[in-house]
Amino acid sequence: MSGGSGPGGYPPDVPATITAVCVVHALLPEPGNPDGTTAIDKRPVAGPVPVGLTGLRGDDQRDRQYHGGEEYAIYLYADEDAGWWAEQLGRAIPPGLFGENLRTTGLDVSGLVVGERLRLGEGVLLEVTSPRNPCATFAHRMAEPQWVRRFTEARRPGAYARVLEQGSIEAGDPVEVVARPEHAVTVAELMSPALPGCAAALLDAQARGLVGLGPRMRADAEREAARGGGSP
């Protein structure tokens, strides 16, 4: 799903840009989370937003076992994929509905590879760490039939990223790919269940020093490889 004009509709002449920066709007009830709440309700904010090692100022994650922390500091989703979902579901998918921090245009977010580095504006540098795998909280948020299965089968997950260089960002800032590891395994391919061969290829890339996996992504890849996502 990477590059150019793929199924997500990414015309090659559109510059990659941040179209919305979203932080938590309100905590919602979520009995399955440690404190009984979720911060999935993100909404766009105006003006520059500082970016630290654990994400955007004003944002929050309530279940740090599966979300947030430095490895999953920022979640990106593409306008093009959101538009595809809007057509499928017959409803608007505004920025932040999926719990994303950044909405972009002109960038195939689900086609990014683990370890790919993105320059946002002039100061912030991100490194892609993982796909987003759907959970019960996301299903409750969307209230769509069989949402976890549908989101998984679509393989338009968006991408989590860590912050390598801090700064501030705002809507309208450019997004530039500054480094792309040679292993070419995309976050869409790594969604659980990973496509055949992908988890093993990612672990091999780590062993050869082509990418540095975070603890959670490494554990996910090892689990996927063990159950068949690593064998052609």
CSV table of N, CA and C in Angstrom, one decimal, residues 58-177:
chain,number,residue,atom,x,y,z
A,58,GLY,N,-1.3,18.0,26.1
A,58,GLY,CA,-2.8,18.1,26.2
A,58,GLY,C,-3.4,16.7,25.9
A,59,ASP,N,-2.6,15.8,25.5
A,59,ASP,CA,-3.1,14.4,25.1
A,59,ASP,C,-3.0,13.5,26.3
A,60,ASP,N,-3.6,12.3,26.2
A,60,ASP,CA,-3.5,11.4,27.3
A,60,ASP,C,-3.8,10.0,26.8
A,61,GLN,N,-3.3,9.0,27.5
A,61,GLN,CA,-3.7,7.6,27.3
A,61,GLN,C,-4.0,7.0,28.6
A,62,ARG,N,-5.1,6.3,28.7
A,62,ARG,CA,-5.6,5.8,30.0
A,62,ARG,C,-5.2,4.3,30.2
A,63,ASP,N,-4.8,3.6,29.2
A,63,ASP,CA,-4.4,2.2,29.3
A,63,ASP,C,-3.0,2.0,28.7
A,64,ARG,N,-2.0,2.3,29.5
A,64,ARG,CA,-0.6,2.4,29.0
A,64,ARG,C,-0.1,1.0,28.7
A,65,GLN,N,-0.8,-0.1,29.0
A,65,GLN,CA,-0.3,-1.4,28.7
A,65,GLN,C,-0.4,-1.6,27.2
A,66,TYR,N,-1.4,-1.0,26.5
A,66,TYR,CA,-1.6,-1.2,25.1
A,66,TYR,C,-1.5,0.1,24.3
A,67,HIS,N,-1.5,1.2,24.9
A,67,HIS,CA,-1.5,2.5,24.2
A,67,HIS,C,-0.5,3.4,24.9
A,68,GLY,N,0.1,4.3,24.1
A,68,GLY,CA,0.9,5.4,24.7
A,68,GLY,C,2.3,5.0,25.1
A,69,GLY,N,2.9,5.8,25.9
A,69,GLY,CA,4.3,5.6,26.2
A,69,GLY,C,5.2,6.0,25.1
A,70,GLU,N,6.5,5.9,25.2
A,70,GLU,CA,7.3,6.5,24.2
A,70,GLU,C,7.3,5.7,22.9
A,71,GLU,N,7.0,4.4,23.0
A,71,GLU,CA,7.0,3.5,21.7
A,71,GLU,C,5.7,3.8,20.9
A,72,TYR,N,4.6,4.2,21.6
A,72,TYR,CA,3.4,4.5,20.9
A,72,TYR,C,2.9,5.9,21.2
A,73,ALA,N,3.8,6.8,21.0
A,73,ALA,CA,3.6,8.2,21.5
A,73,ALA,C,2.6,8.9,20.7
A,74,ILE,N,2.6,8.7,19.4
A,74,ILE,CA,1.7,9.4,18.4
A,74,ILE,C,1.1,8.5,17.4
A,75,TYR,N,-0.2,8.6,17.2
A,75,TYR,CA,-1.0,7.8,16.3
A,75,TYR,C,-1.4,8.6,15.1
A,76,LEU,N,-1.0,8.2,13.9
A,76,LEU,CA,-1.3,8.9,12.6
A,76,LEU,C,-2.3,8.2,11.8
A,77,TYR,N,-3.2,8.9,11.2
A,77,TYR,CA,-4.1,8.3,10.2
A,77,TYR,C,-4.3,9.2,9.0
A,78,ALA,N,-4.5,8.6,7.9
A,78,ALA,CA,-4.6,9.4,6.6
A,78,ALA,C,-6.0,9.8,6.3
A,79,ASP,N,-6.2,11.0,5.8
A,79,ASP,CA,-7.4,11.5,5.3
A,79,ASP,C,-8.0,10.5,4.2
A,80,GLU,N,-7.1,10.0,3.4
A,80,GLU,CA,-7.5,9.1,2.3
A,80,GLU,C,-8.1,7.9,2.8
A,81,ASP,N,-7.6,7.3,3.9
A,81,ASP,CA,-8.2,6.1,4.5
A,81,ASP,C,-9.5,6.4,5.2
A,82,ALA,N,-9.5,7.6,5.8
A,82,ALA,CA,-10.7,8.0,6.5
A,82,ALA,C,-11.8,8.2,5.5
A,83,GLY,N,-11.5,8.8,4.3
A,83,GLY,CA,-12.5,9.0,3.3
A,83,GLY,C,-13.0,7.6,2.8
A,84,TRP,N,-12.1,6.6,2.6
A,84,TRP,CA,-12.6,5.3,2.2
A,84,TRP,C,-13.6,4.7,3.2
A,85,TRP,N,-13.3,4.9,4.5
A,85,TRP,CA,-14.2,4.4,5.6
A,85,TRP,C,-15.5,5.2,5.5
A,86,ALA,N,-15.5,6.5,5.3
A,86,ALA,CA,-16.7,7.2,5.2
A,86,ALA,C,-17.6,6.7,4.1
A,87,GLU,N,-17.0,6.3,3.0
A,87,GLU,CA,-17.8,5.7,1.9
A,87,GLU,C,-18.4,4.3,2.3
A,88,GLN,N,-17.6,3.5,3.0
A,88,GLN,CA,-18.0,2.2,3.4
A,88,GLN,C,-19.1,2.2,4.5
A,89,LEU,N,-19.0,3.2,5.4
A,89,LEU,CA,-19.9,3.2,6.5
A,89,LEU,C,-21.1,4.2,6.3
A,90,GLY,N,-21.0,5.1,5.3
A,90,GLY,CA,-22.1,6.0,5.1
A,90,GLY,C,-22.2,7.1,6.2
A,91,ARG,N,-21.0,7.5,6.7
A,91,ARG,CA,-21.0,8.4,7.8
A,91,ARG,C,-19.7,9.2,7.7
A,92,ALA,N,-19.7,10.4,8.3
A,92,ALA,CA,-18.4,11.2,8.3
A,92,ALA,C,-17.4,10.5,9.3
A,93,ILE,N,-16.1,10.6,8.9
A,93,ILE,CA,-15.1,10.2,9.8
A,93,ILE,C,-14.2,11.4,10.1
A,94,PRO,N,-14.6,12.3,11.0
A,94,PRO,CA,-13.8,13.5,11.2
A,94,PRO,C,-12.5,13.2,11.9
A,95,PRO,N,-11.6,14.1,11.9
A,95,PRO,CA,-10.3,13.9,12.6
A,95,PRO,C,-10.5,13.7,14.0
A,96,GLY,N,-9.8,12.6,14.5
A,96,GLY,CA,-9.9,12.3,15.9
A,96,GLY,C,-10.8,11.2,16.3
A,97,LEU,N,-11.8,10.9,15.3
A,97,LEU,CA,-12.8,9.8,15.6
A,97,LEU,C,-12.1,8.5,15.9
A,98,PHE,N,-11.1,8.2,15.2
A,98,PHE,CA,-10.4,6.9,15.4
A,98,PHE,C,-9.4,6.9,16.6
A,99,GLY,N,-9.4,8.1,17.3
A,99,GLY,CA,-8.4,8.2,18.4
A,99,GLY,C,-7.0,8.7,17.9
A,100,GLU,N,-6.9,9.1,16.6
A,100,GLU,CA,-5.6,9.5,16.1
A,100,GLU,C,-5.2,10.9,16.6
A,101,ASN,N,-3.9,11.1,16.7
A,101,ASN,CA,-3.4,12.4,17.1
A,101,ASN,C,-3.1,13.3,15.9
A,102,LEU,N,-2.8,12.7,14.7
A,102,LEU,CA,-2.5,13.4,13.5
A,102,LEU,C,-3.3,12.8,12.4
A,103,ARG,N,-3.9,13.7,11.6
A,103,ARG,CA,-4.5,13.3,10.4
A,103,ARG,C,-3.7,14.0,9.3
A,104,THR,N,-3.4,13.2,8.2
A,104,THR,CA,-2.6,13.7,7.1
A,104,THR,C,-3.2,13.5,5.8
A,105,THR,N,-2.7,14.3,4.8
A,105,THR,CA,-3.1,14.0,3.4
A,105,THR,C,-1.8,13.9,2.6
A,106,GLY,N,-2.0,13.1,1.5
A,106,GLY,CA,-0.8,12.9,0.6
A,106,GLY,C,0.2,12.0,1.1
A,107,LEU,N,-0.1,11.2,2.2
A,107,LEU,CA,0.9,10.3,2.8
A,107,LEU,C,0.2,8.9,3.0
A,108,ASP,N,0.7,7.9,2.4
A,108,ASP,CA,0.1,6.5,2.6
A,108,ASP,C,0.5,6.0,4.0
A,109,VAL,N,-0.2,6.4,5.0
A,109,VAL,CA,0.2,6.1,6.4
A,109,VAL,C,0.3,4.6,6.6
A,110,SER,N,-0.7,3.9,6.1
A,110,SER,CA,-0.8,2.5,6.4
A,110,SER,C,0.3,1.7,5.5
A,111,GLY,N,0.9,2.4,4.6
A,111,GLY,CA,1.9,1.8,3.8
A,111,GLY,C,3.3,2.2,4.3
A,112,LEU,N,3.4,2.9,5.4
A,112,LEU,CA,4.7,3.2,6.0
A,112,LEU,C,5.3,1.9,6.6
A,113,VAL,N,6.6,1.8,6.6
A,113,VAL,CA,7.3,0.6,7.1
A,113,VAL,C,7.8,0.9,8.5
A,114,VAL,N,7.9,-0.1,9.3
A,114,VAL,CA,8.4,0.1,10.7
A,114,VAL,C,9.9,0.6,10.6
A,115,GLY,N,10.1,1.7,11.3
A,115,GLY,CA,11.5,2.3,11.3
A,115,GLY,C,11.5,3.5,10.3
A,116,GLU,N,10.5,3.7,9.5
A,116,GLU,CA,10.5,4.8,8.6
A,116,GLU,C,10.4,6.1,9.4
A,117,ARG,N,11.2,7.1,9.0
A,117,ARG,CA,11.3,8.4,9.7
A,117,ARG,C,10.6,9.5,9.0
A,118,LEU,N,9.9,10.3,9.7
A,118,LEU,CA,9.1,11.4,9.1
A,118,LEU,C,9.5,12.7,9.8
A,119,ARG,N,9.8,13.7,9.0
A,119,ARG,CA,10.0,15.1,9.5
A,119,ARG,C,8.7,15.9,9.4
A,120,LEU,N,8.2,16.4,10.5
A,120,LEU,CA,7.0,17.2,10.6
A,120,LEU,C,7.4,18.6,10.8
A,121,GLY,N,6.9,19.5,9.9
A,121,GLY,CA,7.3,20.9,10.1
A,121,GLY,C,8.8,21.0,10.0
A,122,GLU,N,9.4,21.9,10.8
A,122,GLU,CA,10.8,22.1,10.8
A,122,GLU,C,11.5,21.4,11.9
A,123,GLY,N,10.8,20.9,13.0
A,123,GLY,CA,11.5,20.5,14.2
A,123,GLY,C,11.3,19.0,14.6
A,124,VAL,N,10.1,18.5,14.4
A,124,VAL,CA,9.7,17.2,15.0
A,124,VAL,C,10.1,16.1,14.0
A,125,LEU,N,10.8,15.0,14.6
A,125,LEU,CA,11.1,13.8,13.9
A,125,LEU,C,10.5,12.6,14.5
A,126,LEU,N,9.7,11.9,13.7
A,126,LEU,CA,9.1,10.7,14.2
A,126,LEU,C,9.7,9.4,13.6
A,127,GLU,N,9.5,8.3,14.3
A,127,GLU,CA,9.9,7.0,13.7
A,127,GLU,C,8.8,6.1,13.9
A,128,VAL,N,8.3,5.5,12.8
A,128,VAL,CA,7.2,4.5,12.8
A,128,VAL,C,7.5,3.3,13.6
A,129,THR,N,6.6,2.9,14.5
A,129,THR,CA,6.9,1.8,15.4
A,129,THR,C,6.0,0.6,15.2
A,130,SER,N,4.7,0.8,14.8
A,130,SER,CA,3.8,-0.3,14.9
A,130,SER,C,2.5,0.1,14.1
A,131,PRO,N,1.7,-0.9,13.7
A,131,PRO,CA,0.4,-0.7,13.2
A,131,PRO,C,-0.6,-0.5,14.4
A,132,ARG,N,-1.7,0.0,14.2
A,132,ARG,CA,-2.8,0.1,15.2
A,132,ARG,C,-3.7,-1.2,15.0
A,133,ASN,N,-3.7,-2.0,16.0
A,133,ASN,CA,-4.6,-3.2,16.0
A,133,ASN,C,-5.9,-2.8,16.8
A,134,PRO,N,-7.1,-3.1,16.3
A,134,PRO,CA,-8.3,-2.6,16.9
A,134,PRO,C,-8.6,-3.4,18.2
A,135,CYS,N,-9.3,-2.7,19.1
A,135,CYS,CA,-9.6,-3.3,20.4
A,135,CYS,C,-11.0,-3.0,20.8
A,136,ALA,N,-11.5,-3.5,21.9
A,136,ALA,CA,-12.9,-3.4,22.4
A,136,ALA,C,-13.2,-1.9,22.5
A,137,THR,N,-12.3,-1.1,23.1
A,137,THR,CA,-12.5,0.3,23.2
A,137,THR,C,-12.9,1.0,21.9
A,138,PHE,N,-12.1,0.7,20.9
A,138,PHE,CA,-12.3,1.2,19.5
A,138,PHE,C,-13.7,0.7,19.0
A,139,ALA,N,-14.0,-0.5,19.2
A,139,ALA,CA,-15.3,-1.0,18.8
A,139,ALA,C,-16.5,-0.3,19.5
A,140,HIS,N,-16.3,0.0,20.8
A,140,HIS,CA,-17.4,0.7,21.5
A,140,HIS,C,-17.5,2.2,21.0
A,141,ARG,N,-16.4,2.7,20.7
A,141,ARG,CA,-16.3,4.1,20.1
A,141,ARG,C,-17.1,4.2,18.8
A,142,MET,N,-16.9,3.2,17.9
A,142,MET,CA,-17.5,3.2,16.6
A,142,MET,C,-18.9,2.8,16.5
A,143,ALA,N,-19.3,1.8,17.4
A,143,ALA,CA,-20.6,1.3,17.4
A,143,ALA,C,-21.1,0.8,16.1
A,144,GLU,N,-20.2,0.1,15.4
A,144,GLU,CA,-20.5,-0.5,14.1
A,144,GLU,C,-20.4,-2.0,14.2
A,145,PRO,N,-21.3,-2.7,13.5
A,145,PRO,CA,-21.3,-4.2,13.6
A,145,PRO,C,-20.0,-4.8,13.2
A,146,GLN,N,-19.5,-5.7,14.1
A,146,GLN,CA,-18.3,-6.5,13.8
A,146,GLN,C,-17.1,-5.5,13.4
A,147,TRP,N,-17.0,-4.5,14.2
A,147,TRP,CA,-16.0,-3.4,13.8
A,147,TRP,C,-14.6,-4.0,13.9
A,148,VAL,N,-14.2,-4.7,14.9
A,148,VAL,CA,-12.8,-5.2,15.0
A,148,VAL,C,-12.5,-6.1,13.8
A,149,ARG,N,-13.4,-6.9,13.4
A,149,ARG,CA,-13.1,-7.8,12.2
A,149,ARG,C,-13.0,-6.9,10.9
A,150,ARG,N,-13.9,-6.0,10.8
A,150,ARG,CA,-13.9,-5.2,9.5
A,150,ARG,C,-12.7,-4.3,9.5
A,151,PHE,N,-12.3,-3.7,10.6
A,151,PHE,CA,-11.1,-2.8,10.5
A,151,PHE,C,-9.9,-3.6,10.2
A,152,THR,N,-9.8,-4.8,10.8
A,152,THR,CA,-8.6,-5.7,10.6
A,152,THR,C,-8.6,-6.2,9.1
A,153,GLU,N,-9.7,-6.6,8.5
A,153,GLU,CA,-9.7,-7.1,7.2
A,153,GLU,C,-9.4,-6.0,6.2
A,154,ALA,N,-9.7,-4.7,6.5
A,154,ALA,CA,-9.5,-3.6,5.6
A,154,ALA,C,-8.0,-3.3,5.5
A,155,ARG,N,-7.2,-3.6,6.5
A,155,ARG,CA,-5.8,-3.3,6.6
A,155,ARG,C,-5.5,-1.9,6.2
A,156,ARG,N,-6.2,-1.0,6.9
A,156,ARG,CA,-5.9,0.4,6.8
A,156,ARG,C,-5.7,0.9,8.2
A,157,PRO,N,-4.6,0.5,8.9
A,157,PRO,CA,-4.6,0.6,10.4
A,157,PRO,C,-4.1,2.0,10.8
A,158,GLY,N,-3.4,2.8,10.0
A,158,GLY,CA,-2.7,3.9,10.5
A,158,GLY,C,-1.4,3.4,11.2
A,159,ALA,N,-0.6,4.3,11.7
A,159,ALA,CA,0.7,4.0,12.3
A,159,ALA,C,0.9,4.7,13.6
A,160,TYR,N,1.5,4.0,14.5
A,160,TYR,CA,2.0,4.6,15.8
A,160,TYR,C,3.5,5.0,15.5
A,161,ALA,N,3.9,6.0,16.2
A,161,ALA,CA,5.3,6.4,16.1
A,161,ALA,C,5.9,6.9,17.4
A,162,ARG,N,7.2,6.8,17.5
A,162,ARG,CA,7.9,7.4,18.6
A,162,ARG,C,8.5,8.7,18.2
A,163,VAL,N,8.8,9.6,19.2
A,163,VAL,CA,9.3,10.9,18.9
A,163,VAL,C,10.9,10.9,19.1
A,164,LEU,N,11.6,11.1,18.0
A,164,LEU,CA,13.1,11.2,18.1
A,164,LEU,C,13.6,12.6,18.4
A,165,GLU,N,12.9,13.6,17.8
A,165,GLU,CA,13.3,15.0,18.0
A,165,GLU,C,12.0,15.7,18.3
A,166,GLN,N,12.0,16.5,19.5
A,166,GLN,CA,10.9,17.2,20.0
A,166,GLN,C,10.8,18.6,19.3
A,167,GLY,N,9.6,19.1,19.4
A,167,GLY,CA,9.4,20.5,18.9
A,167,GLY,C,7.9,20.8,19.0
A,168,SER,N,7.3,21.4,18.0
A,168,SER,CA,5.9,21.7,17.9
A,168,SER,C,5.4,21.5,16.5
A,169,ILE,N,4.1,21.2,16.4
A,169,ILE,CA,3.5,21.0,15.1
A,169,ILE,C,2.1,21.6,15.1
A,170,GLU,N,1.6,21.9,13.9
A,170,GLU,CA,0.2,22.4,13.7
A,170,GLU,C,-0.3,22.0,12.3
A,171,ALA,N,-1.6,22.1,12.2
A,171,ALA,CA,-2.2,21.8,10.9
A,171,ALA,C,-1.6,22.7,9.8
A,172,GLY,N,-1.4,22.1,8.7
A,172,GLY,CA,-0.7,22.8,7.6
A,172,GLY,C,0.8,22.5,7.5
A,173,ASP,N,1.4,22.0,8.5
A,173,ASP,CA,2.8,21.7,8.4
A,173,ASP,C,3.1,20.6,7.4
A,174,PRO,N,4.2,20.6,6.7
A,174,PRO,CA,4.5,19.6,5.8
A,174,PRO,C,5.0,18.3,6.5
A,175,VAL,N,4.9,17.2,5.8
A,175,VAL,CA,5.4,15.9,6.3
A,175,VAL,C,6.4,15.4,5.2
A,176,GLU,N,7.6,15.1,5.6
A,176,GLU,CA,8.6,14.6,4.7
A,176,GLU,C,9.2,13.3,5.2
A,177,VAL,N,9.2,12.3,4.3
A,177,VAL,CA,9.9,11.0,4.6
A,177,VAL,C,11.4,11.2,4.4
